PDB file of C-alpha atoms in Angstrom:
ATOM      1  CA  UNK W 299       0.599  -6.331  -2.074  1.00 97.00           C
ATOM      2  CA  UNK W 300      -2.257  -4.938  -4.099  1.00 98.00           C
ATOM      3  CA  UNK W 301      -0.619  -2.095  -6.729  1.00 98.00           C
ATOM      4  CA  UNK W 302      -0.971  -0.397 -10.171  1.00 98.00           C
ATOM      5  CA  UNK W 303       1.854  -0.273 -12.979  1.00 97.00           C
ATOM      6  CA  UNK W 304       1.394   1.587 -16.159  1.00 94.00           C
ATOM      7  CA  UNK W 305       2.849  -0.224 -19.261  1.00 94.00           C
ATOM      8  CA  UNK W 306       2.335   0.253 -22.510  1.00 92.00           C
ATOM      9  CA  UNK W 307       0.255  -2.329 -24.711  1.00 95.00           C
ATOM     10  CA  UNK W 308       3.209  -3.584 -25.947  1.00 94.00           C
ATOM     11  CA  UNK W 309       4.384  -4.473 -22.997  1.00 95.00           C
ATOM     12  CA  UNK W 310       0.732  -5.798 -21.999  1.00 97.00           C
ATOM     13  CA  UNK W 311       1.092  -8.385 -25.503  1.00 98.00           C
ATOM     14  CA  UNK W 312       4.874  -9.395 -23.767  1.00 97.00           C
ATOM     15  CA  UNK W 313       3.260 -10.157 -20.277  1.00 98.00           C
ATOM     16  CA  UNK W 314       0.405 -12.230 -22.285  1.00 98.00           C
ATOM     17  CA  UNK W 315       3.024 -13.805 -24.605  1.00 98.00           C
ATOM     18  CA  UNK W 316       5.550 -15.020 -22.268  1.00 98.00           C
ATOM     19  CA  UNK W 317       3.641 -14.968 -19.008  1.00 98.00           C
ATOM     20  CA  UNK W 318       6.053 -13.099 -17.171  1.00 98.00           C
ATOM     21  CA  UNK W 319       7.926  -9.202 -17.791  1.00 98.00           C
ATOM     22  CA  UNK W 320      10.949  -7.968 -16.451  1.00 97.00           C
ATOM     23  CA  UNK W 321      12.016  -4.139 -16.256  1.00 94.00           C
ATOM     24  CA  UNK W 322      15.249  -3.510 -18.666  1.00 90.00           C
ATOM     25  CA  UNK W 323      17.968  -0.934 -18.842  1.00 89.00           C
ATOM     26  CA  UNK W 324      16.317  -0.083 -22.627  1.00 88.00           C
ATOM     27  CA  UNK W 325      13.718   1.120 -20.626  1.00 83.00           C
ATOM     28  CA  UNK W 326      15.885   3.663 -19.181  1.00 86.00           C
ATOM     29  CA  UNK W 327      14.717   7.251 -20.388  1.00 83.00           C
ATOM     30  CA  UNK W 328      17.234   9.526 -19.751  1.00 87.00           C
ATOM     31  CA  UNK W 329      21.266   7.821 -20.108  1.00 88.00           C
ATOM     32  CA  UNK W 330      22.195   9.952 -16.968  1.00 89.00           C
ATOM     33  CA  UNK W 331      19.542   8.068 -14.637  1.00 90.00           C
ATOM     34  CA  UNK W 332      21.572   4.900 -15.673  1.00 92.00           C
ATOM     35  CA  UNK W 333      23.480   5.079 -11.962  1.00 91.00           C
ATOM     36  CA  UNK W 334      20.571   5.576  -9.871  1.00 93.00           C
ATOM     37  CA  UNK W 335      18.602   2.757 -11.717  1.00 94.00           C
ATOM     38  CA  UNK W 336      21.607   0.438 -11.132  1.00 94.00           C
ATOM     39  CA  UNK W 337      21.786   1.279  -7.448  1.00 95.00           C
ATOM     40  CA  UNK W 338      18.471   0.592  -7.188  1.00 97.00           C
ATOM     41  CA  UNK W 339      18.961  -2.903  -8.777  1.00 97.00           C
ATOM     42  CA  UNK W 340      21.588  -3.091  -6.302  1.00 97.00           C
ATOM     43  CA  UNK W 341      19.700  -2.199  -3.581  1.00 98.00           C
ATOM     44  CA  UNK W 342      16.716  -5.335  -5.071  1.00 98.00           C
ATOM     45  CA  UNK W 343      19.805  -7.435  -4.578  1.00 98.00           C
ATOM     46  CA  UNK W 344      20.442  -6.671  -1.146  1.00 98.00           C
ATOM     47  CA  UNK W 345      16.773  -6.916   0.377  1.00 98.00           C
ATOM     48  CA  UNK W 346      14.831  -8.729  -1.518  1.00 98.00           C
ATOM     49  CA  UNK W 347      15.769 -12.722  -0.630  1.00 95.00           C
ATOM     50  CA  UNK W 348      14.923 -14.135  -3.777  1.00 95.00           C
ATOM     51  CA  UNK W 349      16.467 -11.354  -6.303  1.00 97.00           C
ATOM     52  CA  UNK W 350      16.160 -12.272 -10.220  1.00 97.00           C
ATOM     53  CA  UNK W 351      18.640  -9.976 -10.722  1.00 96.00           C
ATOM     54  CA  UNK W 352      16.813  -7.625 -13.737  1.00 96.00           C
ATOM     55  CA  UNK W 353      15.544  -4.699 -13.763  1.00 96.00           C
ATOM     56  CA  UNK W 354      11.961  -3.872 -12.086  1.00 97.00           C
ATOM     57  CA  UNK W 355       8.755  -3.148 -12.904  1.00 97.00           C
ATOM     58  CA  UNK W 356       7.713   0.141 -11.205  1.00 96.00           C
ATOM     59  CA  UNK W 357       4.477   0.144 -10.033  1.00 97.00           C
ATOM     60  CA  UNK W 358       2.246   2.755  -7.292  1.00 96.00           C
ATOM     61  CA  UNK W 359       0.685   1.902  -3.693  1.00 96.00           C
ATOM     62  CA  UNK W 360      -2.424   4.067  -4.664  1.00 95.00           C
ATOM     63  CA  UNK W 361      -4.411   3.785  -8.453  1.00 95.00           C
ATOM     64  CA  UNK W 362      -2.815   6.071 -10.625  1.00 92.00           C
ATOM     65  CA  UNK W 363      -5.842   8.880 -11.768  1.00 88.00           C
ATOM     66  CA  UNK W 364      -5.814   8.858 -15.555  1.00 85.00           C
ATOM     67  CA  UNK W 365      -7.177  12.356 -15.964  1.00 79.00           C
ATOM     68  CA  UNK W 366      -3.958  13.572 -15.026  1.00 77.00           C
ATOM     69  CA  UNK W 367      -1.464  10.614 -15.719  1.00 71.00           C
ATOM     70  CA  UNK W 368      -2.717   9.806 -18.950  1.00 66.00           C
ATOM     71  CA  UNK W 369      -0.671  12.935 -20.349  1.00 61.00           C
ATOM     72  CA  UNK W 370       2.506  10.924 -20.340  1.00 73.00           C
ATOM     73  CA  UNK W 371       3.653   9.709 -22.776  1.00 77.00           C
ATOM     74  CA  UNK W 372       4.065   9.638 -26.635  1.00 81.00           C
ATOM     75  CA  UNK W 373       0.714  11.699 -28.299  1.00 84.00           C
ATOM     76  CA  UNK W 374      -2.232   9.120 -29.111  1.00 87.00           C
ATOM     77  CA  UNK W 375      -0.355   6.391 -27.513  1.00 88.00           C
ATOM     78  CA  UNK W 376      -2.290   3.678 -26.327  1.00 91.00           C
ATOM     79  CA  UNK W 377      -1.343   2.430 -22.630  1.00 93.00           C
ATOM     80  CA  UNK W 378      -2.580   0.137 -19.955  1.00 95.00           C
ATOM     81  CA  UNK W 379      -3.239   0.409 -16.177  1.00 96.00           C
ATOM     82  CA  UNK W 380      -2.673  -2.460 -14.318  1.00 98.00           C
ATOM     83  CA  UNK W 381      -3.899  -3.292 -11.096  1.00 98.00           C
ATOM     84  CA  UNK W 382      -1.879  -6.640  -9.876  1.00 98.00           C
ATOM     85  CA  UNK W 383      -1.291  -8.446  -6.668  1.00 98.00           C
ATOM     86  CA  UNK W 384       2.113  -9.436  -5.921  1.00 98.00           C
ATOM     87  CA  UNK W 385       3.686 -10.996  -2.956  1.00 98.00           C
ATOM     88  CA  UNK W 386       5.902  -9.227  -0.551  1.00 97.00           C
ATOM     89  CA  UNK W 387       9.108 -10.478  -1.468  1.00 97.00           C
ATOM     90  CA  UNK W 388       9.440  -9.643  -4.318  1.00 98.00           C
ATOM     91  CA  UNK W 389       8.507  -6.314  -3.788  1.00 98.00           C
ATOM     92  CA  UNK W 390      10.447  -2.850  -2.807  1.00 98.00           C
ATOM     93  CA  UNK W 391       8.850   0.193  -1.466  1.00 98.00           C
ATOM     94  CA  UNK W 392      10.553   3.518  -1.693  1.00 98.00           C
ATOM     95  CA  UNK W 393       8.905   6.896  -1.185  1.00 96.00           C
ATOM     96  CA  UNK W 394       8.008   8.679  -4.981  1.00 94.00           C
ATOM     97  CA  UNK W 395       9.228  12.145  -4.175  1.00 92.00           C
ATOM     98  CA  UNK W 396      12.381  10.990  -2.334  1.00 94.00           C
ATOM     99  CA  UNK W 397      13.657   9.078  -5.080  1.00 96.00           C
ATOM    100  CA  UNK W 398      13.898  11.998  -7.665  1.00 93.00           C
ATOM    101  CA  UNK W 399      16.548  13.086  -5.225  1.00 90.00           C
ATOM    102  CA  UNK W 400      18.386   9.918  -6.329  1.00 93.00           C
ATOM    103  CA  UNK W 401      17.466  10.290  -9.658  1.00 92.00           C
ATOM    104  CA  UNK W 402      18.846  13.780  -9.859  1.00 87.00           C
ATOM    105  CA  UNK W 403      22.168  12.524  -8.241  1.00 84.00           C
ATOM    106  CA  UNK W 404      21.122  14.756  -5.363  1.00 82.00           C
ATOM    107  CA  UNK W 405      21.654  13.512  -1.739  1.00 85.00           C
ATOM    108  CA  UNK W 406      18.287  13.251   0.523  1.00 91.00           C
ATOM    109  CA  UNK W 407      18.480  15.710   3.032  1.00 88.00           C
ATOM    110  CA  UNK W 408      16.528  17.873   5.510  1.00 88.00           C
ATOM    111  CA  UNK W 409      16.586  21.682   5.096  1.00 86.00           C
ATOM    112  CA  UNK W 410      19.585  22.398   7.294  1.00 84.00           C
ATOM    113  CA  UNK W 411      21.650  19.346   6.090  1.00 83.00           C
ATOM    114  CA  UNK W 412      21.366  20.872   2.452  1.00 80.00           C
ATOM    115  CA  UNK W 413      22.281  24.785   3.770  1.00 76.00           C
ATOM    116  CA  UNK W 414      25.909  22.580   4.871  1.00 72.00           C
ATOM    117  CA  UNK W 415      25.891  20.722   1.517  1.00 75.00           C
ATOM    118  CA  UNK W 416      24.681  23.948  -0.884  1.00 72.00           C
ATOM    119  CA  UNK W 417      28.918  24.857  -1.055  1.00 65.00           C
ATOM    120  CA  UNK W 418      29.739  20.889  -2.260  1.00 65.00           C
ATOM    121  CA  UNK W 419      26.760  21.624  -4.803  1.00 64.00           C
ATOM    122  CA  UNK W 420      28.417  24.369  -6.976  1.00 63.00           C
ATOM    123  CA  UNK W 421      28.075  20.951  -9.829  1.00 56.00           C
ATOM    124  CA  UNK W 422      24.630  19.746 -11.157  1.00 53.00           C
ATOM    125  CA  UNK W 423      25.252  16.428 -10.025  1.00 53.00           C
ATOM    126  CA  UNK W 424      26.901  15.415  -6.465  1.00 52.00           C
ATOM    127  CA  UNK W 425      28.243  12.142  -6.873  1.00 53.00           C
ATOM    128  CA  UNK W 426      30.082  12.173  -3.895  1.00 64.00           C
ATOM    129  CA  UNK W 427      29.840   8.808  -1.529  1.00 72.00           C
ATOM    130  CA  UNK W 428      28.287  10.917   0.941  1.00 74.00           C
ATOM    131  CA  UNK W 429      25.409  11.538  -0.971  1.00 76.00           C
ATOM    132  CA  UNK W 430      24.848   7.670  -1.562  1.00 82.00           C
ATOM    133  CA  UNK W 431      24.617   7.028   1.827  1.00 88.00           C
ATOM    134  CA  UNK W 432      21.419   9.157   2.066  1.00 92.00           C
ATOM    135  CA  UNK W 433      20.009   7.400  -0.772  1.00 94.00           C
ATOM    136  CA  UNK W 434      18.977   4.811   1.579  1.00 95.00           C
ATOM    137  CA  UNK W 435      16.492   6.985   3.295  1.00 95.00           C
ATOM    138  CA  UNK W 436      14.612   6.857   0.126  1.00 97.00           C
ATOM    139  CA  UNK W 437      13.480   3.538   1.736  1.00 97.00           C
ATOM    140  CA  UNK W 438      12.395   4.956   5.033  1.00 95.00           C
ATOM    141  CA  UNK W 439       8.854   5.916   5.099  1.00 92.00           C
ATOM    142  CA  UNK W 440       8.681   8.069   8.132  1.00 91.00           C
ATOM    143  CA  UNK W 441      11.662  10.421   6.727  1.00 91.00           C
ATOM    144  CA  UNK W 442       9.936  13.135   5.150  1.00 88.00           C
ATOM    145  CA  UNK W 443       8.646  13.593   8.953  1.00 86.00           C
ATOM    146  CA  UNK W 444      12.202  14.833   9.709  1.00 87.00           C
ATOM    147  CA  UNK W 445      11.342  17.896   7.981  1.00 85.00           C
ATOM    148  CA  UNK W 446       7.518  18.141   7.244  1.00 86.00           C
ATOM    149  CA  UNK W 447       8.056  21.913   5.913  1.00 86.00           C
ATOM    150  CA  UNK W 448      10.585  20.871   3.227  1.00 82.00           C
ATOM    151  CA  UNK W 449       9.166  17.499   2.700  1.00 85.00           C
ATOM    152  CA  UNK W 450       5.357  17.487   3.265  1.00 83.00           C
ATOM    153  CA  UNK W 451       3.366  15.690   6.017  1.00 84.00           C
ATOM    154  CA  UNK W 452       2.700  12.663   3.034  1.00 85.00           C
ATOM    155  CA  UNK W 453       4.706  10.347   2.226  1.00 86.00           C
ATOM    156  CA  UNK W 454       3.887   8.963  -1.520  1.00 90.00           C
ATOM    157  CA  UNK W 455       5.407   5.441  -1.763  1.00 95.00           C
ATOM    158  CA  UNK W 456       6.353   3.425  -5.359  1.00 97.00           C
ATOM    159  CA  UNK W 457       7.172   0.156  -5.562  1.00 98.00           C
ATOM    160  CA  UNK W 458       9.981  -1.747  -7.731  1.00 98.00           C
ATOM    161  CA  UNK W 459       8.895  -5.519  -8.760  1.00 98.00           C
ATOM    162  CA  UNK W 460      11.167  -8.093  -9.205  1.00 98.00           C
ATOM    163  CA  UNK W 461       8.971  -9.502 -12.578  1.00 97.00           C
ATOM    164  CA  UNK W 462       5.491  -9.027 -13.589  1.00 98.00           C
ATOM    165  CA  UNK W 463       3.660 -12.475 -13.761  1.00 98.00           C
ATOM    166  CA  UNK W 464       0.466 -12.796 -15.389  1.00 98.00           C
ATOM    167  CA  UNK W 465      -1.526 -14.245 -13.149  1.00 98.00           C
ATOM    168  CA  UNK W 466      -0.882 -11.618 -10.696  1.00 98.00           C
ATOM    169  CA  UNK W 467      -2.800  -8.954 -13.130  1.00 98.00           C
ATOM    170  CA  UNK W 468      -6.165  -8.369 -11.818  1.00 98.00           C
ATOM    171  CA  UNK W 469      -7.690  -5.999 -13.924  1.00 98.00           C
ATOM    172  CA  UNK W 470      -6.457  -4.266 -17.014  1.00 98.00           C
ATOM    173  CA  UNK W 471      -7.475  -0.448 -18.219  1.00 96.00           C
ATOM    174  CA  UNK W 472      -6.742   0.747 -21.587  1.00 95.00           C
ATOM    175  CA  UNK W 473      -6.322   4.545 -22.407  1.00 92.00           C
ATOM    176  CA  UNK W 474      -5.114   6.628 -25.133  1.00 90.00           C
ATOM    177  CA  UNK W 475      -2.832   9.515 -24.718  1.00 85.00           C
ATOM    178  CA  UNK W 476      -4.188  12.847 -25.844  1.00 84.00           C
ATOM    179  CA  UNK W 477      -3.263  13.783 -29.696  1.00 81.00           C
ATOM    180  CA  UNK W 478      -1.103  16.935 -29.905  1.00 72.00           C
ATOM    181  CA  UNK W 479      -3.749  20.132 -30.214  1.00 59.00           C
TER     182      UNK W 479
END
């Protein structure tokens, strides 16, 4: 599967080093998307055959365009664009927009499934097993159709790597985060 990851150049140095990078809970921004990080380990466990068991790499189906993407990130910090090739197997696709749904603690639903839900969400989070269930349609690419107006009629998909191996990197671009003005 061709894709594009952005790492930093650290990372980049660990990938040359050691042939081979693994995503990590450090990585972890934010200590509240700690449970839908670990469900989606979970989820690497139960459909990928060959599961490592760490973390993943996140990467994109499409090339990420630095003149917008480059503004993440720490000011003047120097990252790197990937693009890799990896095989199937090891690889999970999810749609982009669905999972912030999951990584909100949100369930995934159309329009009129949240109207029934909007009295169980008087919280900020709705941890409820109900809304794990939907989390699975995070994997189904023909979902947002369900609801084009809420969703969109696109469907942007991200993958999660089991490992990064060096000689799947096919070409490497370095850029520099803009300096605070």
């Amino acid at each position: 599967m061709r894709l594009w990851t952005i790492q930093s150049v650290a990372r980049l140095a660990h990938l040359d080093r050691d042939r081979v990078i693994y995503g990590s809970p450090e990585h972890v921004s934010e200590p509240e998307w700690m449970v839908p990080y670990s469900w989606m380990v979970e989820q690497m466990r139960k459909r990928l055959p060959d599961f490592s068991g760490n973390h993943p790499i996140w990467a994109y189906t499409h090339k990420p365009d630095l003149r917008t993407h480059r503004h993440y990130g720490d000011p003047g910090e120097f990252q790197v664009r990937m693009e890799i090739e990896v095989p199937d197997g090891r690889c999970l696709v999810s749609d982009f927009e669905l999972w912030h749904f999951v990584l909100n603690g949100q369930p995934i639903g159309t329009r009129t499934e949240w109207d029934e839900w909007e009295v169980l969400l008087k919280s900020k989070r709705f941890d409820t097993p109900k809304a794990f269930e939907t989390w699975e349609r995070v994997f189904d690419k023909d979902f947002h159709l369900s609801d084009s107006d809420w969703f969109g009629s696109e469907s942007v998909q991200q993958v999660c790597i089991d490992g990064l191996k060096a000689v799947e990197v096919i070409h490497v671009d370095v850029y520099q985060t803009p300096m605070k003005a």
